[in-house]
Amino acid sequence: MGQVIELAKFRSVKKRSYLKKYESHIHKFVNHFIHRNIRCSFESISQHYIASKQAEQAAAWDYYDLRDSLKDALHEVFGDQIWLECNQFYWFDSRYISKEDLVESCISHMILGADVSVQKR
């Protein structure tokens, strides 16, 4: 009774435990979602992005701008869909994974390809 629980630390430990247990399910889901819904490669997206920035004569742009633009686009176009589809699986728990996390996983998978094990959580 005299113990004080640090809520942020507790949630962090629970989230890490959840991700450790279900990370492979999340990666399989994201991989399947991308193959079903996104039919262009990261290379073609980046080439189109570079060409549009050159056409706009943008003063500066970089990988982070591209990633942010891609994140905004995926969130707007597929955010609700990926969230609803993911909610149907037994392993999904909205306390530990958000729509933004799923979109970020999609972006990482698109950039890194099938080898998202390189990605750090």
PDB file of C-alpha atoms in Angstrom:
ATOM      1  CA  MET A   1       0.000   0.000   0.000  1.00  0.00           C
ATOM      2  CA  GLY A   2       2.921   2.321   0.597  1.00  0.00           C
ATOM      3  CA  GLN A   3       4.218   1.869  -2.962  1.00  0.00           C
ATOM      4  CA  VAL A   4       4.031   4.678  -5.482  1.00  0.00           C
ATOM      5  CA  ILE A   5       3.700   3.513  -9.067  1.00  0.00           C
ATOM      6  CA  GLU A   6       5.096   5.748 -11.764  1.00  0.00           C
ATOM      7  CA  LEU A   7       2.359   5.608 -14.371  1.00  0.00           C
ATOM      8  CA  ALA A   8       4.572   6.629 -17.304  1.00  0.00           C
ATOM      9  CA  LYS A   9       7.141   3.976 -16.430  1.00  0.00           C
ATOM     10  CA  PHE A  10       4.440   1.346 -15.989  1.00  0.00           C
ATOM     11  CA  ARG A  11       2.885   2.181 -19.366  1.00  0.00           C
ATOM     12  CA  SER A  12       6.296   2.133 -21.020  1.00  0.00           C
ATOM     13  CA  VAL A  13       7.048  -1.326 -19.626  1.00  0.00           C
ATOM     14  CA  LYS A  14       3.595  -2.618 -20.657  1.00  0.00           C
ATOM     15  CA  LYS A  15       3.982  -1.192 -24.173  1.00  0.00           C
ATOM     16  CA  ARG A  16       7.430  -2.758 -24.607  1.00  0.00           C
ATOM     17  CA  SER A  17       6.041  -6.068 -23.391  1.00  0.00           C
ATOM     18  CA  TYR A  18       3.105  -5.823 -25.805  1.00  0.00           C
ATOM     19  CA  LEU A  19       5.369  -4.944 -28.750  1.00  0.00           C
ATOM     20  CA  LYS A  20       7.756  -7.758 -27.913  1.00  0.00           C
ATOM     21  CA  LYS A  21       4.891 -10.237 -27.871  1.00  0.00           C
ATOM     22  CA  TYR A  22       3.020  -9.025 -30.982  1.00  0.00           C
ATOM     23  CA  GLU A  23       5.659  -7.253 -33.080  1.00  0.00           C
ATOM     24  CA  SER A  24       5.735 -10.014 -35.687  1.00  0.00           C
ATOM     25  CA  HIS A  25       1.927  -9.824 -36.059  1.00  0.00           C
ATOM     26  CA  ILE A  26       2.104  -6.058 -36.525  1.00  0.00           C
ATOM     27  CA  HIS A  27       4.859  -6.363 -39.146  1.00  0.00           C
ATOM     28  CA  LYS A  28       2.940  -9.053 -41.048  1.00  0.00           C
ATOM     29  CA  PHE A  29      -0.195  -6.929 -40.982  1.00  0.00           C
ATOM     30  CA  VAL A  30       1.665  -3.815 -42.195  1.00  0.00           C
ATOM     31  CA  ASN A  31       3.418  -5.805 -44.927  1.00  0.00           C
ATOM     32  CA  HIS A  32       0.121  -7.255 -46.138  1.00  0.00           C
ATOM     33  CA  PHE A  33      -1.605  -3.858 -45.948  1.00  0.00           C
ATOM     34  CA  ILE A  34       1.090  -2.190 -48.042  1.00  0.00           C
ATOM     35  CA  HIS A  35       1.108  -4.911 -50.694  1.00  0.00           C
ATOM     36  CA  ARG A  36      -2.670  -4.728 -50.964  1.00  0.00           C
ATOM     37  CA  ASN A  37      -3.084  -0.952 -51.011  1.00  0.00           C
ATOM     38  CA  ILE A  38       0.111   0.795 -52.124  1.00  0.00           C
ATOM     39  CA  ARG A  39       1.222  -0.166 -55.577  1.00  0.00           C
ATOM     40  CA  CYS A  40       4.250   2.043 -56.041  1.00  0.00           C
ATOM     41  CA  SER A  41       7.779   1.782 -54.760  1.00  0.00           C
ATOM     42  CA  PHE A  42       9.530   4.188 -52.442  1.00  0.00           C
ATOM     43  CA  GLU A  43      11.978   4.919 -55.265  1.00  0.00           C
ATOM     44  CA  SER A  44       9.214   6.121 -57.573  1.00  0.00           C
ATOM     45  CA  ILE A  45       7.668   8.187 -54.762  1.00  0.00           C
ATOM     46  CA  SER A  46      11.015   9.815 -53.971  1.00  0.00           C
ATOM     47  CA  GLN A  47      11.727  10.525 -57.660  1.00  0.00           C
ATOM     48  CA  HIS A  48       8.313  12.149 -58.036  1.00  0.00           C
ATOM     49  CA  TYR A  49       8.898  14.171 -54.858  1.00  0.00           C
ATOM     50  CA  ILE A  50      12.306  15.403 -56.074  1.00  0.00           C
ATOM     51  CA  ALA A  51      10.905  16.304 -59.483  1.00  0.00           C
ATOM     52  CA  SER A  52       8.024  18.248 -57.936  1.00  0.00           C
ATOM     53  CA  LYS A  53      10.358  20.144 -55.593  1.00  0.00           C
ATOM     54  CA  GLN A  54      12.609  21.021 -58.521  1.00  0.00           C
ATOM     55  CA  ALA A  55       9.615  22.158 -60.552  1.00  0.00           C
ATOM     56  CA  GLU A  56       8.463  24.324 -57.642  1.00  0.00           C
ATOM     57  CA  GLN A  57      12.009  25.674 -57.364  1.00  0.00           C
ATOM     58  CA  ALA A  58      11.879  24.989 -53.633  1.00  0.00           C
ATOM     59  CA  ALA A  59      14.748  26.608 -51.757  1.00  0.00           C
ATOM     60  CA  ALA A  60      15.446  23.568 -49.597  1.00  0.00           C
ATOM     61  CA  TRP A  61      14.086  20.072 -49.021  1.00  0.00           C
ATOM     62  CA  ASP A  62      15.473  16.836 -47.717  1.00  0.00           C
ATOM     63  CA  TYR A  63      14.688  13.296 -46.631  1.00  0.00           C
ATOM     64  CA  TYR A  64      12.814  14.507 -43.551  1.00  0.00           C
ATOM     65  CA  ASP A  65      10.535  16.677 -45.680  1.00  0.00           C
ATOM     66  CA  LEU A  66       9.847  13.691 -47.928  1.00  0.00           C
ATOM     67  CA  ARG A  67       9.151  11.446 -44.944  1.00  0.00           C
ATOM     68  CA  ASP A  68       6.831  14.037 -43.365  1.00  0.00           C
ATOM     69  CA  SER A  69       4.967  14.509 -46.650  1.00  0.00           C
ATOM     70  CA  LEU A  70       4.630  10.760 -47.062  1.00  0.00           C
ATOM     71  CA  LYS A  71       3.437  10.406 -43.457  1.00  0.00           C
ATOM     72  CA  ASP A  72       0.801  13.128 -43.936  1.00  0.00           C
ATOM     73  CA  ALA A  73      -0.403  11.558 -47.190  1.00  0.00           C
ATOM     74  CA  LEU A  74      -0.616   8.033 -45.769  1.00  0.00           C
ATOM     75  CA  HIS A  75      -2.333   9.282 -42.652  1.00  0.00           C
ATOM     76  CA  GLU A  76      -4.912  11.185 -44.693  1.00  0.00           C
ATOM     77  CA  VAL A  77      -5.563   8.482 -47.289  1.00  0.00           C
ATOM     78  CA  PHE A  78      -5.107   5.249 -45.343  1.00  0.00           C
ATOM     79  CA  GLY A  79      -5.134   6.243 -41.664  1.00  0.00           C
ATOM     80  CA  ASP A  80      -8.733   5.288 -40.917  1.00  0.00           C
ATOM     81  CA  GLN A  81      -8.593   2.176 -43.077  1.00  0.00           C
ATOM     82  CA  ILE A  82      -5.447   0.778 -41.451  1.00  0.00           C
ATOM     83  CA  TRP A  83      -6.866   1.546 -38.002  1.00  0.00           C
ATOM     84  CA  LEU A  84     -10.184  -0.213 -38.713  1.00  0.00           C
ATOM     85  CA  GLU A  85      -8.532  -3.232 -40.294  1.00  0.00           C
ATOM     86  CA  CYS A  86      -6.032  -3.585 -37.465  1.00  0.00           C
ATOM     87  CA  ASN A  87      -8.832  -3.370 -34.886  1.00  0.00           C
ATOM     88  CA  GLN A  88     -10.230  -6.651 -36.186  1.00  0.00           C
ATOM     89  CA  PHE A  89      -7.291  -8.751 -34.968  1.00  0.00           C
ATOM     90  CA  TYR A  90      -7.157 -10.427 -31.571  1.00  0.00           C
ATOM     91  CA  TRP A  91      -3.655  -9.108 -30.899  1.00  0.00           C
ATOM     92  CA  PHE A  92      -4.573  -5.452 -31.407  1.00  0.00           C
ATOM     93  CA  ASP A  93      -4.673  -3.257 -28.297  1.00  0.00           C
ATOM     94  CA  SER A  94      -5.270   0.472 -28.766  1.00  0.00           C
ATOM     95  CA  ARG A  95      -3.653   1.191 -25.396  1.00  0.00           C
ATOM     96  CA  TYR A  96      -0.254   0.284 -26.815  1.00  0.00           C
ATOM     97  CA  ILE A  97      -0.427   1.075 -30.521  1.00  0.00           C
ATOM     98  CA  SER A  98      -1.900   4.159 -32.171  1.00  0.00           C
ATOM     99  CA  LYS A  99      -2.918   5.086 -35.690  1.00  0.00           C
ATOM    100  CA  GLU A 100       0.252   7.175 -35.913  1.00  0.00           C
ATOM    101  CA  ASP A 101       2.331   4.128 -34.906  1.00  0.00           C
ATOM    102  CA  LEU A 102       0.722   2.086 -37.682  1.00  0.00           C
ATOM    103  CA  VAL A 103       1.317   4.812 -40.279  1.00  0.00           C
ATOM    104  CA  GLU A 104       4.922   5.141 -39.109  1.00  0.00           C
ATOM    105  CA  SER A 105       5.337   1.362 -39.442  1.00  0.00           C
ATOM    106  CA  CYS A 106       4.011   1.592 -43.006  1.00  0.00           C
ATOM    107  CA  ILE A 107       6.508   4.314 -43.874  1.00  0.00           C
ATOM    108  CA  SER A 108       9.391   2.380 -42.340  1.00  0.00           C
ATOM    109  CA  HIS A 109       8.351  -0.736 -44.210  1.00  0.00           C
ATOM    110  CA  MET A 110       8.104   1.165 -47.494  1.00  0.00           C
ATOM    111  CA  ILE A 111      11.571   2.650 -47.024  1.00  0.00           C
ATOM    112  CA  LEU A 112      13.368  -0.354 -45.568  1.00  0.00           C
ATOM    113  CA  GLY A 113      11.419  -2.960 -47.492  1.00  0.00           C
ATOM    114  CA  ALA A 114      10.797  -6.353 -45.959  1.00  0.00           C
ATOM    115  CA  ASP A 115      13.771  -5.973 -43.619  1.00  0.00           C
ATOM    116  CA  VAL A 116      12.062  -3.839 -40.997  1.00  0.00           C
ATOM    117  CA  SER A 117      13.924  -5.753 -38.319  1.00  0.00           C
ATOM    118  CA  VAL A 118      16.549  -3.033 -38.712  1.00  0.00           C
ATOM    119  CA  GLN A 119      13.991  -0.573 -37.395  1.00  0.00           C
ATOM    120  CA  LYS A 120      14.338   0.232 -33.695  1.00  0.00           C
ATOM    121  CA  ARG A 121      11.293   0.546 -31.493  1.00  0.00           C
TER     122      ARG A 121
END
